[in-house]
Amino acid sequence: MERMMEKEITIYDLAKILALSPATVSRALNDHPAINVKTKALIAEKAAELGYRSNTFASHLRTRKTNTLGVIVPRLNSNFMSTVLAGMEEVANNFGYNLLISQSLESELKERANAKTMFDSRVDGLLVSVAYDTDSIDHFVTFINRNIPVLFFDRIMDHPRCGAVIIDNEQAGYDATRHLLDQGCRRIIHVTGDLRRNVYADRMNGFKRALAGQNLPQDNRFIISTDLSQEAGRQIAAQIDQMAEKPDGLFIANDLCAAICMQVLKEKGYAIPDDIAIVGFNNDPVSQVVSPQLTTVFYPGYQMGKTAMTTMIGQLNGTKLIDHSEPIILRSELIIRRSSIRFENL
Amino acid sequence: MERMMEKEITIYDLAKILALSPATVSRALNDHPAINVKTKALIAEKAAELGYRSNTFASHLRTRKTNTLGVIVPRLNSNFMSTVLAGMEEVANNFGYNLLISQSLESELKERANAKTMFDSRVDGLLVSVAYDTDSIDHFVTFINRNIPVLFFDRIMDHPRCGAVIIDNEQAGYDATRHLLDQGCRRIIHVTGDLRRNVYADRMNGFKRALAGQNLPQDNRFIISTDLSQEAGRQIAAQIDQMAEKPDGLFIANDLCAAICMQVLKEKGYAIPDDIAIVGFNNDPVSQVVSPQLTTVFYPGYQMGKTAMTTMIGQLNGTKLIDHSEPIILRSELIIRRSSIRFENL
DNA sequence: ATGAAAGCGCTAACAT
DNA sequence: ATGTTAGCGCTTTCAT
């Protein structure tokens, strides 16, 4: 069967038809100021009529710019991350950038592979939220050495030539813990993730500061580092059930993990929040669906995506260079729901 | 401040250093059979040593292939979609393809814009799950006319030259409804999405078939088309609460919507499953976290992503052409949990 | 088995 | 305001 294969129109075709030079056509299409407005209109019209589309590869080859930005995230499938990406996409779109998105699946190995792909694709810039177990920063230094800006968001790495966009995790951790303390909790367990990641280390520090503020003892057995998975939620519940002296408060750095943990505790007969008050993190949809509804920390994902992307593009345009000396910090907010409001405070 | 800017190595550099021609280097790098094995090894070694990376733009300009595939999804932030994408990424990676991912945010307008971007980026193929309100298929025909393969998955459009990967939504809808009937439900409400989408239309047809099989009356007021949002879940619950004759079963085509609906019903004093049994769809994490746990339909997202991508790449390679005449159908499975098991059946 | 040379479509320095 | 021209780095036909 014969296939219809429309011929690809080039600026040469346009130039010939309009009796102009390819250079003029190129300039007109790129809205160059030196070109006569009428000429531009003429060219634009003809281009549209013939279905001309710029060959980005030829353009990239010449300009050494790809108009593509790489984004590496641990996973796509969290409400938070996909909200961030939606924010990034909106801004990138407005500025005519494409996004090359990939997930590290929480593995440094995969992250390195992703970074290599991005590098070979010659992205103009890279936005990264690092994997659970990332130790080395080598695979990003490759970019930095070539002057390709790298911007971390949420889970950041410390590097003198990389920007960062985060929330104040320490303060959020403090607020969450402080809230539990205000509800009368005195034996609070903090369940967190890998402490190499700033988000978890900072929340833990906030947790500790809140306890210290009340002159409460700091018991390291009350800080449990897990992978924050659903399974971890189950294990924590089982572990608590085994403890001689039970906790009366639980601050878990992830909503889904907290929700599962709460569920198992309820099954084992614990009253939430009366026996154990619980605070999660992220304001994931699950936090509204469990009963009692879960107190959590709202994370401005969309805002974070937009801010990160705006920052990156500002850097690329030279409009506004990234301040490497300190991160951009967005506001988060404690959302208080039933899982942490003790009876006596109603 | 001086910046270290490593010079980009080209095949000309390699050729000069090794006293070979650029053609030989190019062939060697592409593993051309005519090149001497030793020469290949020599070139590969030098390339690695100098950190050579192929300039994909020059290559694409020549070959008119981009090795990039476009993926358009309604939203990134569902467990299902990100699982699909993970599956796609794995396969694409193995075959050396890059993914350009974007979300339509359930809007045909945005979907068209995404498609245009993909088209201008000259993707080699396009994988799409269409938006809620997509009516026209024009923006995909553009690709088809240029012989760029288009493959739909999950939410598909009917076109004689596009492939499709789906689950048997009709059967899944039947199974879900049949299960409710088996539990003694006789007045079942089906809450679904936009019926222009196959996934919802098919589930509804399965629903109807199950009712017909029991000689139950078909009341169109018992089929409610919504946007399946959390808000919709709330509204449905309110609506049910107002009904003179209440339903005794609820089949909602989305877990989060079902979970919220269940929650509101519980607040209003309905016993789940005894007053109203509920079945959701997708096996989203929320389904395990609500109480009672939600009966739902497992959706093989990872598998779907892998299958779709394998199919696409088979088509591009010419290895295995897409069968346009009928869709690829994957197995789904009803997962029975407490939200639908009536007391009398325990 | 290897080389010479042309050209993919675009941009930009230089010229007019 | 517009034109001329020389590549960007790669692949590939044709030649040896």
mmCIF file of C-alpha atoms in Angstrom, chain A:
data_model
loop_
_atom_site.group_PDB
_atom_site.id
_atom_site.type_symbol
_atom_site.label_atom_id
_atom_site.label_comp_id
_atom_site.label_asym_id
_atom_site.label_seq_id
_atom_site.Cartn_x
_atom_site.Cartn_y
_atom_site.Cartn_z
ATOM 1 C CA MET A 1 0.000 0.000 0.000
ATOM 2 C CA GLU A 2 1.246 3.431 -0.893
ATOM 3 C CA ARG A 3 1.821 5.743 2.045
ATOM 4 C CA MET A 4 1.233 9.456 1.882
ATOM 5 C CA MET A 5 4.509 11.065 2.858
ATOM 6 C CA GLU A 6 4.371 14.844 2.883
ATOM 7 C CA LYS A 7 7.610 16.490 1.961
ATOM 8 C CA GLU A 8 9.308 18.369 4.732
ATOM 9 C CA ILE A 9 9.482 22.114 4.030
ATOM 10 C CA THR A 10 12.787 23.863 4.799
ATOM 11 C CA ILE A 11 13.734 27.502 4.982
ATOM 12 C CA TYR A 12 15.291 27.034 1.553
ATOM 13 C CA ASP A 13 11.930 26.142 0.099
ATOM 14 C CA LEU A 14 10.421 29.164 1.750
ATOM 15 C CA ALA A 15 13.281 31.367 0.547
ATOM 16 C CA LYS A 16 12.991 30.193 -3.022
ATOM 17 C CA ILE A 17 9.230 30.621 -3.159
ATOM 18 C CA LEU A 18 9.397 34.108 -1.707
ATOM 19 C CA ALA A 19 12.525 35.105 -3.614
ATOM 20 C CA LEU A 20 14.404 35.839 -0.420
ATOM 21 C CA SER A 21 17.535 34.432 1.122
ATOM 22 C CA PRO A 22 17.479 31.592 3.640
ATOM 23 C CA ALA A 23 19.107 33.934 6.122
ATOM 24 C CA THR A 24 16.215 36.350 5.946
ATOM 25 C CA VAL A 25 13.736 33.545 6.350
ATOM 26 C CA SER A 26 15.651 32.200 9.330
ATOM 27 C CA ARG A 27 15.814 35.628 10.939
ATOM 28 C CA ALA A 28 12.158 36.311 10.302
ATOM 29 C CA LEU A 29 11.113 33.021 11.817
ATOM 30 C CA ASN A 30 13.162 33.831 14.883
ATOM 31 C CA ASP A 31 11.667 37.283 15.115
ATOM 32 C CA HIS A 32 14.949 39.032 14.555
ATOM 33 C CA PRO A 33 14.545 42.823 15.051
ATOM 34 C CA ALA A 34 16.409 43.759 11.874
ATOM 35 C CA ILE A 35 13.807 42.179 9.632
ATOM 36 C CA ASN A 36 11.019 44.271 8.138
ATOM 37 C CA VAL A 37 7.685 43.642 9.806
ATOM 38 C CA LYS A 38 5.980 43.077 6.483
ATOM 39 C CA THR A 39 8.603 40.601 5.395
ATOM 40 C CA LYS A 40 8.148 38.742 8.669
ATOM 41 C CA ALA A 41 4.398 38.587 8.173
ATOM 42 C CA LEU A 42 4.835 37.369 4.635
ATOM 43 C CA ILE A 43 7.213 34.630 5.676
ATOM 44 C CA ALA A 44 5.140 33.588 8.663
ATOM 45 C CA GLU A 45 2.093 33.286 6.463
ATOM 46 C CA LYS A 46 3.811 31.179 3.841
ATOM 47 C CA ALA A 47 5.385 29.003 6.507
ATOM 48 C CA ALA A 48 2.006 28.321 8.070
ATOM 49 C CA GLU A 49 0.452 27.679 4.691
ATOM 50 C CA LEU A 50 3.022 25.074 3.733
ATOM 51 C CA GLY A 51 3.148 23.486 7.173
ATOM 52 C CA TYR A 52 6.748 24.380 7.719
ATOM 53 C CA ARG A 53 8.269 23.212 10.987
ATOM 54 C CA SER A 54 11.712 24.115 12.129
ATOM 55 C CA ASN A 55 14.179 21.280 12.158
ATOM 56 C CA THR A 56 15.307 21.443 15.733
ATOM 57 C CA PHE A 57 18.246 19.186 15.106
ATOM 58 C CA ALA A 58 19.803 21.418 12.543
ATOM 59 C CA SER A 59 19.132 24.318 14.834
ATOM 60 C CA HIS A 60 20.619 22.556 17.846
ATOM 61 C CA LEU A 61 23.613 21.497 15.859
ATOM 62 C CA ARG A 62 24.301 25.095 15.010
ATOM 63 C CA THR A 63 23.417 26.776 18.275
ATOM 64 C CA ARG A 64 24.570 24.040 20.622
ATOM 65 C CA LYS A 65 21.452 24.568 22.601
ATOM 66 C CA THR A 66 18.774 21.922 22.864
ATOM 67 C CA ASN A 67 15.975 23.749 24.606
ATOM 68 C CA THR A 68 15.541 20.589 26.564
ATOM 69 C CA LEU A 69 15.841 20.284 30.319
ATOM 70 C CA GLY A 70 16.395 17.040 32.160
ATOM 71 C CA VAL A 71 14.431 16.140 35.259
ATOM 72 C CA ILE A 72 15.397 13.195 37.437
ATOM 73 C CA VAL A 73 13.088 12.216 40.266
ATOM 74 C CA PRO A 74 13.087 9.249 42.624
ATOM 75 C CA ARG A 75 9.625 8.158 41.545
ATOM 76 C CA LEU A 76 6.864 9.584 39.446
ATOM 77 C CA ASN A 77 4.128 7.918 41.427
ATOM 78 C CA SER A 78 3.733 10.101 44.398
ATOM 79 C CA ASN A 79 1.195 12.804 44.552
ATOM 80 C CA PHE A 80 3.929 15.187 45.564
ATOM 81 C CA MET A 81 6.282 14.454 42.690
ATOM 82 C CA SER A 82 3.706 14.541 39.978
ATOM 83 C CA THR A 83 2.451 17.829 41.324
ATOM 84 C CA VAL A 84 5.982 19.185 41.199
ATOM 85 C CA LEU A 85 6.305 18.008 37.623
ATOM 86 C CA ALA A 86 3.037 19.627 36.646
ATOM 87 C CA GLY A 87 4.401 22.916 37.985
ATOM 88 C CA MET A 88 7.668 22.461 36.139
ATOM 89 C CA GLU A 89 5.933 21.605 32.920
ATOM 90 C CA GLU A 90 3.762 24.669 33.017
ATOM 91 C CA VAL A 91 6.718 27.012 33.299
ATOM 92 C CA ALA A 92 8.925 25.104 30.875
ATOM 93 C CA ASN A 93 6.145 25.162 28.323
ATOM 94 C CA ASN A 94 5.707 28.898 28.632
ATOM 95 C CA PHE A 95 9.356 29.419 27.901
ATOM 96 C CA GLY A 96 9.527 26.951 25.068
ATOM 97 C CA TYR A 97 11.545 24.315 26.845
ATOM 98 C CA ASN A 98 10.973 20.595 26.580
ATOM 99 C CA LEU A 99 11.307 18.246 29.493
ATOM 100 C CA LEU A 100 13.109 14.937 29.499
ATOM 101 C CA ILE A 101 11.786 13.186 32.588
ATOM 102 C CA SER A 102 13.094 10.018 34.182
ATOM 103 C CA GLN A 103 12.863 8.212 37.487
ATOM 104 C CA SER A 104 15.727 6.781 39.487
ATOM 105 C CA LEU A 105 13.436 4.399 41.371
ATOM 106 C CA GLU A 106 15.403 5.362 44.485
ATOM 107 C CA SER A 107 18.585 3.786 43.172
ATOM 108 C CA GLU A 108 21.840 5.673 42.731
ATOM 109 C CA LEU A 109 22.794 3.270 39.977
ATOM 110 C CA LYS A 110 19.719 4.077 37.960
ATOM 111 C CA GLU A 111 20.198 7.729 38.745
ATOM 112 C CA ARG A 112 23.668 7.623 37.249
ATOM 113 C CA ALA A 113 22.316 5.930 34.137
ATOM 114 C CA ASN A 114 19.618 8.574 33.873
ATOM 115 C CA ALA A 115 22.184 11.308 34.258
ATOM 116 C CA LYS A 116 24.290 9.799 31.499
ATOM 117 C CA THR A 117 21.309 9.695 29.178
ATOM 118 C CA MET A 118 20.566 13.313 29.960
ATOM 119 C CA PHE A 119 24.166 14.228 29.383
ATOM 120 C CA ASP A 120 24.289 12.460 26.047
ATOM 121 C CA SER A 121 21.037 14.125 25.124
ATOM 122 C CA ARG A 122 22.828 17.372 25.825
ATOM 123 C CA VAL A 123 20.164 18.873 28.025
ATOM 124 C CA ASP A 124 20.650 22.581 28.658
ATOM 125 C CA GLY A 125 20.087 22.131 32.356
ATOM 126 C CA LEU A 126 19.307 19.458 34.916
ATOM 127 C CA LEU A 127 16.805 19.441 37.755
ATOM 128 C CA VAL A 128 17.224 16.660 40.296
ATOM 129 C CA SER A 129 15.681 15.273 43.409
ATOM 130 C CA VAL A 130 18.137 12.588 44.451
ATOM 131 C CA ALA A 131 17.516 8.925 45.175
ATOM 132 C CA TYR A 132 17.365 7.341 48.581
ATOM 133 C CA ASP A 133 20.846 5.928 48.522
ATOM 134 C CA THR A 134 22.792 8.468 46.510
ATOM 135 C CA ASP A 135 26.185 9.101 48.061
ATOM 136 C CA SER A 136 28.340 10.374 45.277
ATOM 137 C CA ILE A 137 27.749 13.524 43.354
ATOM 138 C CA ASP A 138 30.125 12.641 40.508
ATOM 139 C CA HIS A 139 27.419 12.074 37.961
ATOM 140 C CA PHE A 140 26.266 15.645 38.454
ATOM 141 C CA VAL A 141 29.745 17.131 38.515
ATOM 142 C CA THR A 142 30.022 16.008 34.904
ATOM 143 C CA PHE A 143 27.386 18.592 34.079
ATOM 144 C CA ILE A 144 28.826 21.293 36.249
ATOM 145 C CA ASN A 145 32.213 20.915 34.607
ATOM 146 C CA ARG A 146 30.624 21.538 31.269
ATOM 147 C CA ASN A 147 28.827 24.560 32.628
ATOM 148 C CA ILE A 148 25.434 22.924 32.453
ATOM 149 C CA PRO A 149 23.472 24.246 35.404
ATOM 150 C CA VAL A 150 22.264 21.692 37.947
ATOM 151 C CA LEU A 151 19.460 22.593 40.298
ATOM 152 C CA PHE A 152 18.380 20.328 43.132
ATOM 153 C CA PHE A 153 14.892 20.382 44.569
ATOM 154 C CA ASP A 154 13.406 18.763 47.643
ATOM 155 C CA ARG A 155 16.097 16.124 48.149
ATOM 156 C CA ILE A 156 19.204 18.130 47.590
ATOM 157 C CA MET A 157 22.959 17.624 47.552
ATOM 158 C CA ASP A 158 25.426 20.118 48.801
ATOM 159 C CA HIS A 159 27.636 21.543 46.096
ATOM 160 C CA PRO A 160 29.049 25.045 45.792
ATOM 161 C CA ARG A 161 27.897 25.415 42.219
ATOM 162 C CA CYS A 162 24.407 23.968 42.414
ATOM 163 C CA GLY A 163 21.228 25.764 43.372
ATOM 164 C CA ALA A 164 18.532 24.252 45.550
ATOM 165 C CA VAL A 165 14.814 24.644 46.177
ATOM 166 C CA ILE A 166 13.421 23.163 49.366
ATOM 167 C CA ILE A 167 10.971 23.644 52.167
ATOM 168 C CA ASP A 168 12.157 24.278 55.686
ATOM 169 C CA ASN A 169 12.102 20.666 56.765
ATOM 170 C CA GLU A 170 13.634 21.434 60.121
ATOM 171 C CA GLN A 171 10.867 23.874 60.955
ATOM 172 C CA ALA A 172 8.206 21.516 59.612
ATOM 173 C CA GLY A 173 9.603 18.744 61.796
ATOM 174 C CA TYR A 174 9.652 21.084 64.728
ATOM 175 C CA ASP A 175 6.060 22.210 64.147
ATOM 176 C CA ALA A 176 4.787 18.674 63.798
ATOM 177 C CA THR A 177 6.513 17.545 66.973
ATOM 178 C CA ARG A 178 5.587 20.658 68.841
ATOM 179 C CA HIS A 179 1.949 20.044 67.931
ATOM 180 C CA LEU A 180 2.143 16.529 69.394
ATOM 181 C CA LEU A 181 3.733 17.918 72.531
ATOM 182 C CA ASP A 182 0.994 20.511 72.796
ATOM 183 C CA GLN A 183 -1.527 17.700 72.644
ATOM 184 C CA GLY A 184 0.075 16.226 75.709
ATOM 185 C CA CYS A 185 2.270 13.604 74.103
ATOM 186 C CA ARG A 186 5.437 12.882 76.056
ATOM 187 C CA ARG A 187 6.797 9.734 74.481
ATOM 188 C CA ILE A 188 7.009 10.464 70.791
ATOM 189 C CA ILE A 189 8.504 8.144 68.227
ATOM 190 C CA HIS A 190 9.816 9.614 65.019
ATOM 191 C CA VAL A 191 9.813 7.339 61.984
ATOM 192 C CA THR A 192 11.961 8.694 59.220
ATOM 193 C CA GLY A 193 13.805 7.804 56.034
ATOM 194 C CA ASP A 194 17.432 7.609 55.092
ATOM 195 C CA LEU A 195 19.238 10.223 57.123
ATOM 196 C CA ARG A 196 21.662 10.960 54.312
ATOM 197 C CA ARG A 197 18.787 12.812 52.706
ATOM 198 C CA ASN A 198 18.356 16.373 53.890
ATOM 199 C CA VAL A 199 14.596 16.090 54.030
ATOM 200 C CA TYR A 200 14.771 13.377 56.660
ATOM 201 C CA ALA A 201 17.791 14.647 58.550
ATOM 202 C CA ASP A 202 16.276 18.103 58.820
ATOM 203 C CA ARG A 203 12.889 16.858 59.985
ATOM 204 C CA MET A 204 14.647 14.788 62.599
ATOM 205 C CA ASN A 205 16.570 17.805 63.776
ATOM 206 C CA GLY A 206 13.330 19.720 64.098
ATOM 207 C CA PHE A 207 11.943 16.801 66.057
ATOM 208 C CA LYS A 208 14.913 16.884 68.410
ATOM 209 C CA ARG A 209 14.761 20.629 68.856
ATOM 210 C CA ALA A 210 11.092 20.436 69.815
ATOM 211 C CA LEU A 211 11.825 17.766 72.419
ATOM 212 C CA ALA A 212 14.761 19.723 73.747
ATOM 213 C CA GLY A 213 12.516 22.751 74.084
ATOM 214 C CA GLN A 214 10.406 20.834 76.572
ATOM 215 C CA ASN A 215 13.413 19.405 78.341
ATOM 216 C CA LEU A 216 12.323 15.953 77.308
ATOM 217 C CA PRO A 217 14.911 13.192 77.181
ATOM 218 C CA GLN A 218 16.349 12.341 73.776
ATOM 219 C CA ASP A 219 16.168 8.617 73.318
ATOM 220 C CA ASN A 220 17.723 7.482 70.078
ATOM 221 C CA ARG A 221 15.610 4.340 70.122
ATOM 222 C CA PHE A 222 12.694 6.670 69.524
ATOM 223 C CA ILE A 223 14.075 7.620 66.161
ATOM 224 C CA ILE A 224 13.526 4.842 63.663
ATOM 225 C CA SER A 225 15.025 5.014 60.214
ATOM 226 C CA THR A 226 13.144 3.007 57.577
ATOM 227 C CA ASP A 227 12.395 3.114 53.887
ATOM 228 C CA LEU A 228 9.006 4.644 54.726
ATOM 229 C CA SER A 229 7.261 2.002 52.652
ATOM 230 C CA GLN A 230 3.882 0.498 53.388
ATOM 231 C CA GLU A 231 5.664 -2.541 54.750
ATOM 232 C CA ALA A 232 7.682 -0.295 57.061
ATOM 233 C CA GLY A 233 4.399 1.088 58.377
ATOM 234 C CA ARG A 234 3.274 -2.403 59.257
ATOM 235 C CA GLN A 235 6.573 -3.251 60.945
ATOM 236 C CA ILE A 236 6.576 -0.107 63.028
ATOM 237 C CA ALA A 237 3.111 -0.924 64.289
ATOM 238 C CA ALA A 238 4.205 -4.444 65.209
ATOM 239 C CA GLN A 239 7.285 -3.092 66.912
ATOM 240 C CA ILE A 240 5.275 -0.622 68.967
ATOM 241 C CA ASP A 241 2.910 -3.371 69.973
ATOM 242 C CA GLN A 242 5.883 -5.246 71.396
ATOM 243 C CA MET A 243 7.243 -2.365 73.424
ATOM 244 C CA ALA A 244 7.001 -2.447 77.209
ATOM 245 C CA GLU A 245 6.490 1.280 77.434
ATOM 246 C CA LYS A 246 4.344 2.392 74.529
ATOM 247 C CA PRO A 247 4.725 5.726 72.830
ATOM 248 C CA ASP A 248 1.846 8.186 73.004
ATOM 249 C CA GLY A 249 2.748 10.035 69.836
ATOM 250 C CA LEU A 250 4.030 9.140 66.398
ATOM 251 C CA PHE A 251 5.584 11.479 63.857
ATOM 252 C CA ILE A 252 6.052 9.617 60.593
ATOM 253 C CA ALA A 253 7.751 11.378 57.717
ATOM 254 C CA ASN A 254 5.410 9.988 55.056
ATOM 255 C CA ASP A 255 1.624 9.859 54.849
ATOM 256 C CA LEU A 256 1.127 6.482 53.259
ATOM 257 C CA CYS A 257 3.498 4.839 55.713
ATOM 258 C CA ALA A 258 1.727 6.628 58.559
ATOM 259 C CA ALA A 259 -1.679 5.591 57.275
ATOM 260 C CA ILE A 260 -0.741 1.928 57.115
ATOM 261 C CA CYS A 261 0.862 2.073 60.531
ATOM 262 C CA MET A 262 -2.260 3.664 61.956
ATOM 263 C CA GLN A 263 -4.421 1.026 60.381
ATOM 264 C CA VAL A 264 -2.456 -1.820 61.908
ATOM 265 C CA LEU A 265 -2.405 -0.124 65.293
ATOM 266 C CA LYS A 266 -6.173 0.239 65.144
ATOM 267 C CA GLU A 267 -6.504 -3.443 64.305
ATOM 268 C CA LYS A 268 -4.400 -4.244 67.356
ATOM 269 C CA GLY A 269 -6.832 -2.262 69.464
ATOM 270 C CA TYR A 270 -5.060 1.025 69.941
ATOM 271 C CA ALA A 271 -7.219 4.130 69.956
ATOM 272 C CA ILE A 272 -6.068 6.892 67.654
ATOM 273 C CA PRO A 273 -5.424 9.601 68.753
ATOM 274 C CA ASP A 274 -6.207 8.827 72.396
ATOM 275 C CA ASP A 275 -3.683 6.049 72.922
ATOM 276 C CA ILE A 276 -1.352 7.227 70.238
ATOM 277 C CA ALA A 277 -1.570 10.499 68.336
ATOM 278 C CA ILE A 278 -0.174 10.441 64.796
ATOM 279 C CA VAL A 279 1.247 13.039 62.441
ATOM 280 C CA GLY A 280 2.274 12.260 58.862
ATOM 281 C CA PHE A 281 3.970 14.273 56.136
ATOM 282 C CA ASN A 282 3.146 15.475 52.603
ATOM 283 C CA ASN A 283 -0.617 15.956 52.611
ATOM 284 C CA ASP A 284 -1.057 13.041 50.292
ATOM 285 C CA PRO A 285 -4.667 12.189 49.346
ATOM 286 C CA VAL A 286 -4.502 9.153 51.644
ATOM 287 C CA SER A 287 -4.240 11.486 54.612
ATOM 288 C CA GLN A 288 -7.820 12.610 54.011
ATOM 289 C CA VAL A 289 -9.209 9.175 53.428
ATOM 290 C CA VAL A 290 -8.044 7.297 56.487
ATOM 291 C CA SER A 291 -9.997 7.432 59.683
ATOM 292 C CA PRO A 292 -9.323 9.328 61.707
ATOM 293 C CA GLN A 293 -8.039 11.762 59.093
ATOM 294 C CA LEU A 294 -4.349 12.245 59.334
ATOM 295 C CA THR A 295 -2.640 15.373 60.586
ATOM 296 C CA THR A 296 0.120 16.141 58.143
ATOM 297 C CA VAL A 297 2.417 18.753 56.642
ATOM 298 C CA PHE A 298 1.297 20.413 53.445
ATOM 299 C CA TYR A 299 4.044 20.450 50.891
ATOM 300 C CA PRO A 300 3.789 23.091 48.161
ATOM 301 C CA GLY A 301 4.599 20.780 45.292
ATOM 302 C CA TYR A 302 3.205 22.808 42.437
ATOM 303 C CA GLN A 303 4.893 25.901 43.744
ATOM 304 C CA MET A 304 8.152 24.036 44.149
ATOM 305 C CA GLY A 305 8.039 22.856 40.554
ATOM 306 C CA LYS A 306 7.300 26.316 39.257
ATOM 307 C CA THR A 307 9.966 27.951 41.381
ATOM 308 C CA ALA A 308 12.616 25.428 40.448
ATOM 309 C CA MET A 309 11.870 25.748 36.763
ATOM 310 C CA THR A 310 11.698 29.532 36.846
ATOM 311 C CA THR A 311 15.023 29.597 38.621
ATOM 312 C CA MET A 312 16.593 27.266 36.098
ATOM 313 C CA ILE A 313 15.334 29.229 33.129
ATOM 314 C CA GLY A 314 16.422 32.496 34.713
ATOM 315 C CA GLN A 315 19.900 31.053 34.947
ATOM 316 C CA LEU A 316 19.882 29.851 31.339
ATOM 317 C CA ASN A 317 18.626 33.185 30.054
ATOM 318 C CA GLY A 318 21.116 35.016 32.155
ATOM 319 C CA THR A 319 18.126 36.965 33.450
ATOM 320 C CA LYS A 320 18.663 35.982 37.020
ATOM 321 C CA LEU A 321 21.584 33.859 38.058
ATOM 322 C CA ILE A 322 21.103 31.152 40.628
ATOM 323 C CA ASP A 323 22.334 32.039 44.064
ATOM 324 C CA HIS A 324 24.518 29.083 44.929
ATOM 325 C CA SER A 325 25.199 30.272 48.428
ATOM 326 C CA GLU A 326 21.812 29.461 49.836
ATOM 327 C CA PRO A 327 18.749 27.488 48.877
ATOM 328 C CA ILE A 328 15.366 28.913 47.991
ATOM 329 C CA ILE A 329 13.006 27.988 50.795
ATOM 330 C CA LEU A 330 9.270 27.611 50.304
ATOM 331 C CA ARG A 331 6.613 27.694 52.978
ATOM 332 C CA SER A 332 5.082 24.468 54.232
ATOM 333 C CA GLU A 333 2.227 24.221 56.673
ATOM 334 C CA LEU A 334 0.975 21.900 59.388
ATOM 335 C CA ILE A 335 -2.560 20.695 58.674
ATOM 336 C CA ILE A 336 -4.190 19.527 61.863
ATOM 337 C CA ARG A 337 -6.746 16.747 61.580
ATOM 338 C CA ARG A 338 -8.323 14.208 63.901
ATOM 339 C CA SER A 339 -5.455 11.748 64.144
ATOM 340 C CA SER A 340 -3.602 14.003 66.542
ATOM 341 C CA ILE A 341 -6.253 15.922 68.459
ATOM 342 C CA ARG A 342 -6.416 14.365 71.918
ATOM 343 C CA PHE A 343 -9.791 14.004 73.563
ATOM 344 C CA GLU A 344 -9.010 16.420 76.365
ATOM 345 C CA ASN A 345 -8.470 19.246 73.888
ATOM 346 C CA LEU A 346 -11.764 18.998 72.075
#
